[in-house]
């Protein structure tokens, strides 16, 4: 079920782009594991995500200009994904969320 915040507020607009759980975890992998990721690597890292959901989230990130995709193998067709400069600009935000989680949540 997709959520959309219909508020004229910068926080709500940002949540519309990155506020879904899997989206943040996909972005996390770009920052932790490198700015170029392949579908299979993301799928292996994100325990519990279905291929269809991962594909949909990557498409959303691409449509919002946070990542770009590039064909790296034609047979079979395989894609890799790279953060855009807009996507990279989320790095400090995710770092702050991570640091907050380390400080205030239990394992």
PDB file of N, CA and C in Angstrom:
ATOM      1  N   UNK A   1       0.847  -1.175   0.000  1.00  0.00           N
ATOM      2  CA  UNK A   1       0.000   0.000   0.000  1.00  0.00           C
ATOM      3  C   UNK A   1       0.896   1.244   0.000  1.00  0.00           C
ATOM      4  N   UNK A   2       0.773   2.061  -1.014  1.00  0.00           N
ATOM      5  CA  UNK A   2       1.567   3.271  -1.143  1.00  0.00           C
ATOM      6  C   UNK A   2       0.974   4.379  -0.283  1.00  0.00           C
ATOM      7  N   UNK A   3       1.845   5.122   0.358  1.00  0.00           N
ATOM      8  CA  UNK A   3       1.428   6.272   1.151  1.00  0.00           C
ATOM      9  C   UNK A   3       1.797   7.535   0.398  1.00  0.00           C
ATOM     10  N   UNK A   4       0.941   8.501   0.468  1.00  0.00           N
ATOM     11  CA  UNK A   4       1.255   9.803  -0.093  1.00  0.00           C
ATOM     12  C   UNK A   4       0.747  10.851   0.878  1.00  0.00           C
ATOM     13  N   UNK A   5       1.641  11.732   1.263  1.00  0.00           N
ATOM     14  CA  UNK A   5       1.270  12.803   2.182  1.00  0.00           C
ATOM     15  C   UNK A   5       0.849  14.003   1.350  1.00  0.00           C
ATOM     16  N   UNK A   6      -0.383  14.417   1.491  1.00  0.00           N
ATOM     17  CA  UNK A   6      -0.944  15.494   0.686  1.00  0.00           C
ATOM     18  C   UNK A   6      -0.827  16.853   1.377  1.00  0.00           C
ATOM     19  N   UNK A   7       0.243  17.035   2.107  1.00  0.00           N
ATOM     20  CA  UNK A   7       0.457  18.282   2.837  1.00  0.00           C
ATOM     21  C   UNK A   7       1.456  19.140   2.078  1.00  0.00           C
ATOM     22  N   UNK A   8       1.243  20.444   2.097  1.00  0.00           N
ATOM     23  CA  UNK A   8       2.205  21.355   1.492  1.00  0.00           C
ATOM     24  C   UNK A   8       3.265  21.690   2.530  1.00  0.00           C
ATOM     25  N   UNK A   9       4.174  20.755   2.691  1.00  0.00           N
ATOM     26  CA  UNK A   9       5.190  20.845   3.731  1.00  0.00           C
ATOM     27  C   UNK A   9       6.442  20.156   3.184  1.00  0.00           C
ATOM     28  N   UNK A  10       7.615  20.729   3.379  1.00  0.00           N
ATOM     29  CA  UNK A  10       8.818  20.102   2.841  1.00  0.00           C
ATOM     30  C   UNK A  10       9.097  18.719   3.440  1.00  0.00           C
ATOM     31  N   UNK A  11       8.750  18.501   4.689  1.00  0.00           N
ATOM     32  CA  UNK A  11       8.939  17.178   5.298  1.00  0.00           C
ATOM     33  C   UNK A  11       8.015  16.172   4.621  1.00  0.00           C
ATOM     34  N   UNK A  12       6.773  16.532   4.413  1.00  0.00           N
ATOM     35  CA  UNK A  12       5.822  15.643   3.749  1.00  0.00           C
ATOM     36  C   UNK A  12       6.264  15.342   2.314  1.00  0.00           C
ATOM     37  N   UNK A  13       6.746  16.356   1.595  1.00  0.00           N
ATOM     38  CA  UNK A  13       7.201  16.137   0.218  1.00  0.00           C
ATOM     39  C   UNK A  13       8.407  15.201   0.191  1.00  0.00           C
ATOM     40  N   UNK A  14       9.303  15.349   1.157  1.00  0.00           N
ATOM     41  CA  UNK A  14      10.466  14.469   1.234  1.00  0.00           C
ATOM     42  C   UNK A  14      10.044  13.046   1.565  1.00  0.00           C
ATOM     43  N   UNK A  15       9.106  12.897   2.495  1.00  0.00           N
ATOM     44  CA  UNK A  15       8.605  11.563   2.825  1.00  0.00           C
ATOM     45  C   UNK A  15       7.949  10.898   1.620  1.00  0.00           C
ATOM     46  N   UNK A  16       7.319  11.674   0.767  1.00  0.00           N
ATOM     47  CA  UNK A  16       6.738  11.104  -0.447  1.00  0.00           C
ATOM     48  C   UNK A  16       7.815  10.500  -1.347  1.00  0.00           C
ATOM     49  N   UNK A  17       9.032  11.009  -1.270  1.00  0.00           N
ATOM     50  CA  UNK A  17      10.125  10.495  -2.093  1.00  0.00           C
ATOM     51  C   UNK A  17      10.870   9.336  -1.441  1.00  0.00           C
ATOM     52  N   UNK A  18      11.136   9.423  -0.146  1.00  0.00           N
ATOM     53  CA  UNK A  18      12.026   8.442   0.495  1.00  0.00           C
ATOM     54  C   UNK A  18      11.453   7.830   1.768  1.00  0.00           C
ATOM     55  N   UNK A  19      10.203   8.104   2.093  1.00  0.00           N
ATOM     56  CA  UNK A  19       9.666   7.718   3.390  1.00  0.00           C
ATOM     57  C   UNK A  19       9.228   6.277   3.535  1.00  0.00           C
ATOM     58  N   UNK A  20       9.349   5.494   2.506  1.00  0.00           N
ATOM     59  CA  UNK A  20       8.948   4.089   2.598  1.00  0.00           C
ATOM     60  C   UNK A  20      10.133   3.275   3.108  1.00  0.00           C
ATOM     61  N   UNK A  21       9.875   2.303   3.975  1.00  0.00           N
ATOM     62  CA  UNK A  21      10.926   1.545   4.654  1.00  0.00           C
ATOM     63  C   UNK A  21      11.980   0.985   3.693  1.00  0.00           C
ATOM     64  N   UNK A  22      11.570   0.297   2.696  1.00  0.00           N
ATOM     65  CA  UNK A  22      12.551  -0.327   1.801  1.00  0.00           C
ATOM     66  C   UNK A  22      13.365   0.713   1.051  1.00  0.00           C
ATOM     67  N   UNK A  23      12.766   1.826   0.721  1.00  0.00           N
ATOM     68  CA  UNK A  23      13.475   2.868  -0.009  1.00  0.00           C
ATOM     69  C   UNK A  23      14.663   3.369   0.801  1.00  0.00           C
ATOM     70  N   UNK A  24      14.462   3.624   2.061  1.00  0.00           N
ATOM     71  CA  UNK A  24      15.564   4.081   2.912  1.00  0.00           C
ATOM     72  C   UNK A  24      16.652   3.014   3.031  1.00  0.00           C
ATOM     73  N   UNK A  25      16.259   1.752   3.120  1.00  0.00           N
ATOM     74  CA  UNK A  25      17.248   0.687   3.235  1.00  0.00           C
ATOM     75  C   UNK A  25      18.013   0.492   1.925  1.00  0.00           C
ATOM     76  N   UNK A  26      17.359   0.687   0.800  1.00  0.00           N
ATOM     77  CA  UNK A  26      18.049   0.638  -0.491  1.00  0.00           C
ATOM     78  C   UNK A  26      19.077   1.769  -0.550  1.00  0.00           C
ATOM     79  N   UNK A  27      18.665   2.958  -0.188  1.00  0.00           N
ATOM     80  CA  UNK A  27      19.595   4.089  -0.172  1.00  0.00           C
ATOM     81  C   UNK A  27      20.751   3.837   0.791  1.00  0.00           C
ATOM     82  N   UNK A  28      20.447   3.257   1.933  1.00  0.00           N
ATOM     83  CA  UNK A  28      21.497   2.910   2.906  1.00  0.00           C
ATOM     84  C   UNK A  28      22.582   2.066   2.243  1.00  0.00           C
ATOM     85  N   UNK A  29      22.165   1.074   1.444  1.00  0.00           N
ATOM     86  CA  UNK A  29      23.143   0.207   0.797  1.00  0.00           C
ATOM     87  C   UNK A  29      24.033   0.967  -0.172  1.00  0.00           C
ATOM     88  N   UNK A  30      23.493   1.955  -0.864  1.00  0.00           N
ATOM     89  CA  UNK A  30      24.332   2.762  -1.751  1.00  0.00           C
ATOM     90  C   UNK A  30      25.418   3.482  -0.966  1.00  0.00           C
ATOM     91  N   UNK A  31      25.076   3.963   0.210  1.00  0.00           N
ATOM     92  CA  UNK A  31      26.047   4.722   0.998  1.00  0.00           C
ATOM     93  C   UNK A  31      27.028   3.825   1.733  1.00  0.00           C
ATOM     94  N   UNK A  32      26.600   2.649   2.149  1.00  0.00           N
ATOM     95  CA  UNK A  32      27.478   1.745   2.886  1.00  0.00           C
ATOM     96  C   UNK A  32      28.330   0.900   1.943  1.00  0.00           C
ATOM     97  N   UNK A  33      27.725   0.411   0.857  1.00  0.00           N
ATOM     98  CA  UNK A  33      28.403  -0.561  -0.003  1.00  0.00           C
ATOM     99  C   UNK A  33      28.942   0.020  -1.295  1.00  0.00           C
ATOM    100  N   UNK A  34      28.698   1.280  -1.537  1.00  0.00           N
ATOM    101  CA  UNK A  34      29.221   1.905  -2.748  1.00  0.00           C
ATOM    102  C   UNK A  34      28.114   2.513  -3.575  1.00  0.00           C
ATOM    103  N   UNK A  35      28.476   3.528  -4.330  1.00  0.00           N
ATOM    104  CA  UNK A  35      27.445   4.277  -5.041  1.00  0.00           C
ATOM    105  C   UNK A  35      26.914   3.564  -6.274  1.00  0.00           C
ATOM    106  N   UNK A  36      27.525   2.444  -6.663  1.00  0.00           N
ATOM    107  CA  UNK A  36      27.005   1.633  -7.763  1.00  0.00           C
ATOM    108  C   UNK A  36      26.568   0.288  -7.182  1.00  0.00           C
ATOM    109  N   UNK A  37      25.332  -0.083  -7.445  1.00  0.00           N
ATOM    110  CA  UNK A  37      24.789  -1.337  -6.933  1.00  0.00           C
ATOM    111  C   UNK A  37      24.112  -2.113  -8.060  1.00  0.00           C
ATOM    112  N   UNK A  38      24.157  -3.413  -7.967  1.00  0.00           N
ATOM    113  CA  UNK A  38      23.455  -4.280  -8.902  1.00  0.00           C
ATOM    114  C   UNK A  38      22.241  -4.875  -8.205  1.00  0.00           C
ATOM    115  N   UNK A  39      21.238  -5.203  -9.007  1.00  0.00           N
ATOM    116  CA  UNK A  39      19.971  -5.691  -8.486  1.00  0.00           C
ATOM    117  C   UNK A  39      20.188  -6.876  -7.540  1.00  0.00           C
ATOM    118  N   UNK A  40      20.959  -7.864  -7.983  1.00  0.00           N
ATOM    119  CA  UNK A  40      21.171  -9.061  -7.169  1.00  0.00           C
ATOM    120  C   UNK A  40      21.833  -8.770  -5.841  1.00  0.00           C
ATOM    121  N   UNK A  41      22.755  -7.817  -5.837  1.00  0.00           N
ATOM    122  CA  UNK A  41      23.424  -7.446  -4.587  1.00  0.00           C
ATOM    123  C   UNK A  41      22.453  -6.786  -3.617  1.00  0.00           C
ATOM    124  N   UNK A  42      21.621  -5.902  -4.153  1.00  0.00           N
ATOM    125  CA  UNK A  42      20.611  -5.260  -3.301  1.00  0.00           C
ATOM    126  C   UNK A  42      19.634  -6.299  -2.767  1.00  0.00           C
ATOM    127  N   UNK A  43      19.185  -7.192  -3.626  1.00  0.00           N
ATOM    128  CA  UNK A  43      18.233  -8.224  -3.218  1.00  0.00           C
ATOM    129  C   UNK A  43      18.822  -9.105  -2.109  1.00  0.00           C
ATOM    130  N   UNK A  44      20.085  -9.472  -2.237  1.00  0.00           N
ATOM    131  CA  UNK A  44      20.730 -10.313  -1.222  1.00  0.00           C
ATOM    132  C   UNK A  44      20.890  -9.574   0.103  1.00  0.00           C
ATOM    133  N   UNK A  45      21.117  -8.280   0.038  1.00  0.00           N
ATOM    134  CA  UNK A  45      21.337  -7.484   1.233  1.00  0.00           C
ATOM    135  C   UNK A  45      20.048  -7.190   1.998  1.00  0.00           C
ATOM    136  N   UNK A  46      18.939  -7.122   1.275  1.00  0.00           N
ATOM    137  CA  UNK A  46      17.665  -6.704   1.865  1.00  0.00           C
ATOM    138  C   UNK A  46      16.785  -7.915   2.149  1.00  0.00           C
ATOM    139  N   UNK A  47      17.090  -8.599   3.215  1.00  0.00           N
ATOM    140  CA  UNK A  47      16.363  -9.811   3.581  1.00  0.00           C
ATOM    141  C   UNK A  47      14.873  -9.524   3.745  1.00  0.00           C
ATOM    142  N   UNK A  48      14.051 -10.234   2.976  1.00  0.00           N
ATOM    143  CA  UNK A  48      12.609 -10.083   3.095  1.00  0.00           C
ATOM    144  C   UNK A  48      11.966  -9.293   1.970  1.00  0.00           C
ATOM    145  N   UNK A  49      12.746  -8.603   1.161  1.00  0.00           N
ATOM    146  CA  UNK A  49      12.159  -7.843   0.058  1.00  0.00           C
ATOM    147  C   UNK A  49      11.939  -8.786  -1.125  1.00  0.00           C
ATOM    148  N   UNK A  50      10.825  -8.626  -1.793  1.00  0.00           N
ATOM    149  CA  UNK A  50      10.565  -9.433  -2.986  1.00  0.00           C
ATOM    150  C   UNK A  50      11.206  -8.761  -4.194  1.00  0.00           C
ATOM    151  N   UNK A  51      11.527  -9.530  -5.219  1.00  0.00           N
ATOM    152  CA  UNK A  51      12.092  -8.921  -6.428  1.00  0.00           C
ATOM    153  C   UNK A  51      11.170  -7.854  -7.031  1.00  0.00           C
ATOM    154  N   UNK A  52       9.878  -8.106  -7.015  1.00  0.00           N
ATOM    155  CA  UNK A  52       8.930  -7.130  -7.578  1.00  0.00           C
ATOM    156  C   UNK A  52       8.945  -5.828  -6.785  1.00  0.00           C
ATOM    157  N   UNK A  53       9.007  -5.926  -5.463  1.00  0.00           N
ATOM    158  CA  UNK A  53       9.030  -4.725  -4.630  1.00  0.00           C
ATOM    159  C   UNK A  53      10.348  -3.973  -4.798  1.00  0.00           C
ATOM    160  N   UNK A  54      11.455  -4.700  -4.855  1.00  0.00           N
ATOM    161  CA  UNK A  54      12.744  -4.058  -5.085  1.00  0.00           C
ATOM    162  C   UNK A  54      12.742  -3.332  -6.431  1.00  0.00           C
ATOM    163  N   UNK A  55      12.244  -3.988  -7.444  1.00  0.00           N
ATOM    164  CA  UNK A  55      12.162  -3.375  -8.767  1.00  0.00           C
ATOM    165  C   UNK A  55      11.317  -2.102  -8.742  1.00  0.00           C
ATOM    166  N   UNK A  56      10.189  -2.151  -8.045  1.00  0.00           N
ATOM    167  CA  UNK A  56       9.311  -0.978  -7.949  1.00  0.00           C
ATOM    168  C   UNK A  56       9.995   0.166  -7.216  1.00  0.00           C
ATOM    169  N   UNK A  57      10.700  -0.147  -6.128  1.00  0.00           N
ATOM    170  CA  UNK A  57      11.382   0.901  -5.368  1.00  0.00           C
ATOM    171  C   UNK A  57      12.510   1.522  -6.190  1.00  0.00           C
ATOM    172  N   UNK A  58      13.256   0.691  -6.908  1.00  0.00           N
ATOM    173  CA  UNK A  58      14.319   1.222  -7.760  1.00  0.00           C
ATOM    174  C   UNK A  58      13.740   2.114  -8.854  1.00  0.00           C
ATOM    175  N   UNK A  59      12.616   1.712  -9.398  1.00  0.00           N
ATOM    176  CA  UNK A  59      11.962   2.535 -10.425  1.00  0.00           C
ATOM    177  C   UNK A  59      11.527   3.876  -9.835  1.00  0.00           C
ATOM    178  N   UNK A  60      10.984   3.853  -8.606  1.00  0.00           N
ATOM    179  CA  UNK A  60      10.594   5.104  -7.937  1.00  0.00           C
ATOM    180  C   UNK A  60      11.807   6.009  -7.723  1.00  0.00           C
ATOM    181  N   UNK A  61      12.902   5.424  -7.252  1.00  0.00           N
ATOM    182  CA  UNK A  61      14.114   6.207  -7.032  1.00  0.00           C
ATOM    183  C   UNK A  61      14.620   6.803  -8.346  1.00  0.00           C
ATOM    184  N   UNK A  62      14.534   6.026  -9.410  1.00  0.00           N
ATOM    185  CA  UNK A  62      14.948   6.525 -10.719  1.00  0.00           C
ATOM    186  C   UNK A  62      14.014   7.637 -11.204  1.00  0.00           C
ATOM    187  N   UNK A  63      12.723   7.431 -11.065  1.00  0.00           N
ATOM    188  CA  UNK A  63      11.755   8.447 -11.489  1.00  0.00           C
ATOM    189  C   UNK A  63      11.904   9.757 -10.715  1.00  0.00           C
ATOM    190  N   UNK A  64      12.423   9.662  -9.492  1.00  0.00           N
ATOM    191  CA  UNK A  64      12.632  10.858  -8.666  1.00  0.00           C
ATOM    192  C   UNK A  64      14.056  11.391  -8.780  1.00  0.00           C
ATOM    193  N   UNK A  65      14.798  10.890  -9.773  1.00  0.00           N
ATOM    194  CA  UNK A  65      16.157  11.360 -10.071  1.00  0.00           C
ATOM    195  C   UNK A  65      17.147  11.177  -8.933  1.00  0.00           C
ATOM    196  N   UNK A  66      16.917  10.148  -8.101  1.00  0.00           N
ATOM    197  CA  UNK A  66      17.854   9.856  -7.020  1.00  0.00           C
ATOM    198  C   UNK A  66      18.892   8.829  -7.453  1.00  0.00           C
ATOM    199  N   UNK A  67      18.539   7.986  -8.433  1.00  0.00           N
ATOM    200  CA  UNK A  67      19.472   7.023  -9.013  1.00  0.00           C
ATOM    201  C   UNK A  67      19.286   7.017 -10.527  1.00  0.00           C
ATOM    202  N   UNK A  68      20.278   6.500 -11.219  1.00  0.00           N
ATOM    203  CA  UNK A  68      20.172   6.222 -12.653  1.00  0.00           C
ATOM    204  C   UNK A  68      20.525   4.756 -12.846  1.00  0.00           C
ATOM    205  N   UNK A  69      19.974   4.164 -13.889  1.00  0.00           N
ATOM    206  CA  UNK A  69      20.308   2.764 -14.162  1.00  0.00           C
ATOM    207  C   UNK A  69      21.038   2.679 -15.487  1.00  0.00           C
ATOM    208  N   UNK A  70      21.853   1.622 -15.582  1.00  0.00           N
ATOM    209  CA  UNK A  70      22.644   1.406 -16.781  1.00  0.00           C
ATOM    210  C   UNK A  70      22.736  -0.090 -17.039  1.00  0.00           C
ATOM    211  N   UNK A  71      22.587  -0.463 -18.276  1.00  0.00           N
ATOM    212  CA  UNK A  71      22.724  -1.853 -18.686  1.00  0.00           C
ATOM    213  C   UNK A  71      24.204  -2.232 -18.629  1.00  0.00           C
ATOM    214  N   UNK A  72      24.527  -3.296 -17.895  1.00  0.00           N
ATOM    215  CA  UNK A  72      25.919  -3.733 -17.860  1.00  0.00           C
ATOM    216  C   UNK A  72      26.116  -5.091 -18.500  1.00  0.00           C
ATOM    217  N   UNK A  73      25.015  -5.785 -18.838  1.00  0.00           N
ATOM    218  CA  UNK A  73      25.099  -7.067 -19.540  1.00  0.00           C
ATOM    219  C   UNK A  73      23.865  -7.197 -20.418  1.00  0.00           C
ATOM    220  N   UNK A  74      24.086  -7.531 -21.681  1.00  0.00           N
ATOM    221  CA  UNK A  74      22.946  -7.661 -22.594  1.00  0.00           C
ATOM    222  C   UNK A  74      22.349  -9.051 -22.591  1.00  0.00           C
ATOM    223  N   UNK A  75      23.152 -10.073 -22.353  1.00  0.00           N
ATOM    224  CA  UNK A  75      22.653 -11.457 -22.387  1.00  0.00           C
ATOM    225  C   UNK A  75      23.076 -12.184 -21.132  1.00  0.00           C
ATOM    226  N   UNK A  76      22.220 -12.360 -20.164  1.00  0.00           N
ATOM    227  CA  UNK A  76      20.883 -11.783 -20.063  1.00  0.00           C
ATOM    228  C   UNK A  76      20.975 -10.298 -19.688  1.00  0.00           C
ATOM    229  N   UNK A  77      19.907  -9.556 -19.954  1.00  0.00           N
ATOM    230  CA  UNK A  77      19.947  -8.133 -19.610  1.00  0.00           C
ATOM    231  C   UNK A  77      20.051  -7.935 -18.098  1.00  0.00           C
ATOM    232  N   UNK A  78      21.046  -7.187 -17.697  1.00  0.00           N
ATOM    233  CA  UNK A  78      21.258  -6.902 -16.272  1.00  0.00           C
ATOM    234  C   UNK A  78      21.579  -5.424 -16.119  1.00  0.00           C
ATOM    235  N   UNK A  79      21.063  -4.883 -15.019  1.00  0.00           N
ATOM    236  CA  UNK A  79      21.206  -3.453 -14.772  1.00  0.00           C
ATOM    237  C   UNK A  79      22.048  -3.205 -13.534  1.00  0.00           C
ATOM    238  N   UNK A  80      22.728  -2.065 -13.554  1.00  0.00           N
ATOM    239  CA  UNK A  80      23.341  -1.557 -12.337  1.00  0.00           C
ATOM    240  C   UNK A  80      22.783  -0.166 -12.093  1.00  0.00           C
ATOM    241  N   UNK A  81      22.820   0.231 -10.853  1.00  0.00           N
ATOM    242  CA  UNK A  81      22.204   1.485 -10.430  1.00  0.00           C
ATOM    243  C   UNK A  81      23.267   2.343  -9.760  1.00  0.00           C
ATOM    244  N   UNK A  82      23.180   3.636 -10.012  1.00  0.00           N
ATOM    245  CA  UNK A  82      24.167   4.582  -9.483  1.00  0.00           C
ATOM    246  C   UNK A  82      23.430   5.777  -8.893  1.00  0.00           C
ATOM    247  N   UNK A  83      23.926   6.259  -7.763  1.00  0.00           N
ATOM    248  CA  UNK A  83      23.363   7.472  -7.167  1.00  0.00           C
ATOM    249  C   UNK A  83      23.625   8.667  -8.074  1.00  0.00           C
ATOM    250  N   UNK A  84      22.649   9.538  -8.185  1.00  0.00           N
ATOM    251  CA  UNK A  84      22.835  10.818  -8.851  1.00  0.00           C
ATOM    252  C   UNK A  84      23.373  11.814  -7.821  1.00  0.00           C
ATOM    253  N   UNK A  85      23.700  13.005  -8.259  1.00  0.00           N
ATOM    254  CA  UNK A  85      24.146  14.017  -7.289  1.00  0.00           C
ATOM    255  C   UNK A  85      23.016  14.326  -6.304  1.00  0.00           C
ATOM    256  N   UNK A  86      21.771  14.306  -6.779  1.00  0.00           N
ATOM    257  CA  UNK A  86      20.635  14.513  -5.875  1.00  0.00           C
ATOM    258  C   UNK A  86      20.564  13.384  -4.850  1.00  0.00           C
ATOM    259  N   UNK A  87      20.737  12.149  -5.301  1.00  0.00           N
ATOM    260  CA  UNK A  87      20.745  11.015  -4.383  1.00  0.00           C
ATOM    261  C   UNK A  87      21.882  11.097  -3.381  1.00  0.00           C
ATOM    262  N   UNK A  88      23.055  11.489  -3.860  1.00  0.00           N
ATOM    263  CA  UNK A  88      24.212  11.627  -2.966  1.00  0.00           C
ATOM    264  C   UNK A  88      23.967  12.675  -1.888  1.00  0.00           C
ATOM    265  N   UNK A  89      23.153  13.673  -2.207  1.00  0.00           N
ATOM    266  CA  UNK A  89      22.893  14.735  -1.230  1.00  0.00           C
ATOM    267  C   UNK A  89      22.111  14.228  -0.020  1.00  0.00           C
ATOM    268  N   UNK A  90      21.555  13.014  -0.104  1.00  0.00           N
ATOM    269  CA  UNK A  90      20.856  12.414   1.045  1.00  0.00           C
ATOM    270  C   UNK A  90      21.821  11.768   2.040  1.00  0.00           C
ATOM    271  N   UNK A  91      23.097  11.661   1.673  1.00  0.00           N
ATOM    272  CA  UNK A  91      24.076  10.998   2.537  1.00  0.00           C
ATOM    273  C   UNK A  91      24.126  11.530   3.954  1.00  0.00           C
ATOM    274  N   UNK A  92      24.253  12.834   4.156  1.00  0.00           N
ATOM    275  CA  UNK A  92      24.311  13.347   5.528  1.00  0.00           C
ATOM    276  C   UNK A  92      23.033  13.057   6.321  1.00  0.00           C
ATOM    277  N   UNK A  93      21.907  13.037   5.641  1.00  0.00           N
ATOM    278  CA  UNK A  93      20.637  12.752   6.322  1.00  0.00           C
ATOM    279  C   UNK A  93      20.617  11.319   6.814  1.00  0.00           C
ATOM    280  N   UNK A  94      20.989  10.373   5.942  1.00  0.00           N
ATOM    281  CA  UNK A  94      21.008   8.970   6.349  1.00  0.00           C
ATOM    282  C   UNK A  94      22.057   8.719   7.417  1.00  0.00           C
ATOM    283  N   UNK A  95      23.182   9.419   7.344  1.00  0.00           N
ATOM    284  CA  UNK A  95      24.211   9.281   8.376  1.00  0.00           C
ATOM    285  C   UNK A  95      23.669   9.734   9.725  1.00  0.00           C
ATOM    286  N   UNK A  96      22.936  10.823   9.743  1.00  0.00           N
ATOM    287  CA  UNK A  96      22.351  11.326  10.988  1.00  0.00           C
ATOM    288  C   UNK A  96      21.317  10.347  11.530  1.00  0.00           C
ATOM    289  N   UNK A  97      20.491   9.783  10.662  1.00  0.00           N
ATOM    290  CA  UNK A  97      19.493   8.788  11.101  1.00  0.00           C
ATOM    291  C   UNK A  97      20.200   7.571  11.688  1.00  0.00           C
ATOM    292  N   UNK A  98      21.280   7.125  11.029  1.00  0.00           N
ATOM    293  CA  UNK A  98      22.044   5.978  11.530  1.00  0.00           C
ATOM    294  C   UNK A  98      22.629   6.275  12.910  1.00  0.00           C
ATOM    295  N   UNK A  99      23.251   7.438  13.048  1.00  0.00           N
ATOM    296  CA  UNK A  99      23.854   7.805  14.337  1.00  0.00           C
ATOM    297  C   UNK A  99      22.809   7.901  15.441  1.00  0.00           C
ATOM    298  N   UNK A 100      21.635   8.449  15.105  1.00  0.00           N
ATOM    299  CA  UNK A 100      20.560   8.519  16.084  1.00  0.00           C
ATOM    300  C   UNK A 100      20.149   7.117  16.501  1.00  0.00           C
ATOM    301  N   UNK A 101      20.021   6.210  15.514  1.00  0.00           N
ATOM    302  CA  UNK A 101      19.640   4.838  15.824  1.00  0.00           C
ATOM    303  C   UNK A 101      20.664   4.122  16.685  1.00  0.00           C
ATOM    304  N   UNK A 102      21.949   4.344  16.430  1.00  0.00           N
ATOM    305  CA  UNK A 102      22.986   3.752  17.254  1.00  0.00           C
ATOM    306  C   UNK A 102      22.896   4.235  18.700  1.00  0.00           C
ATOM    307  N   UNK A 103      22.581   5.495  18.856  1.00  0.00           N
ATOM    308  CA  UNK A 103      22.539   6.094  20.197  1.00  0.00           C
ATOM    309  C   UNK A 103      21.257   5.768  20.963  1.00  0.00           C
ATOM    310  N   UNK A 104      20.134   5.685  20.257  1.00  0.00           N
ATOM    311  CA  UNK A 104      18.850   5.644  20.960  1.00  0.00           C
ATOM    312  C   UNK A 104      18.034   4.358  20.781  1.00  0.00           C
ATOM    313  N   UNK A 105      18.529   3.398  20.045  1.00  0.00           N
ATOM    314  CA  UNK A 105      17.773   2.150  19.898  1.00  0.00           C
ATOM    315  C   UNK A 105      18.642   0.990  20.349  1.00  0.00           C
ATOM    316  N   UNK A 106      17.973  -0.068  20.750  1.00  0.00           N
ATOM    317  CA  UNK A 106      18.678  -1.256  21.203  1.00  0.00           C
ATOM    318  C   UNK A 106      18.713  -2.278  20.087  1.00  0.00           C
ATOM    319  N   UNK A 107      19.715  -3.133  20.126  1.00  0.00           N
ATOM    320  CA  UNK A 107      19.823  -4.210  19.153  1.00  0.00           C
ATOM    321  C   UNK A 107      18.905  -5.334  19.534  1.00  0.00           C
TER     322      UNK A 107
END
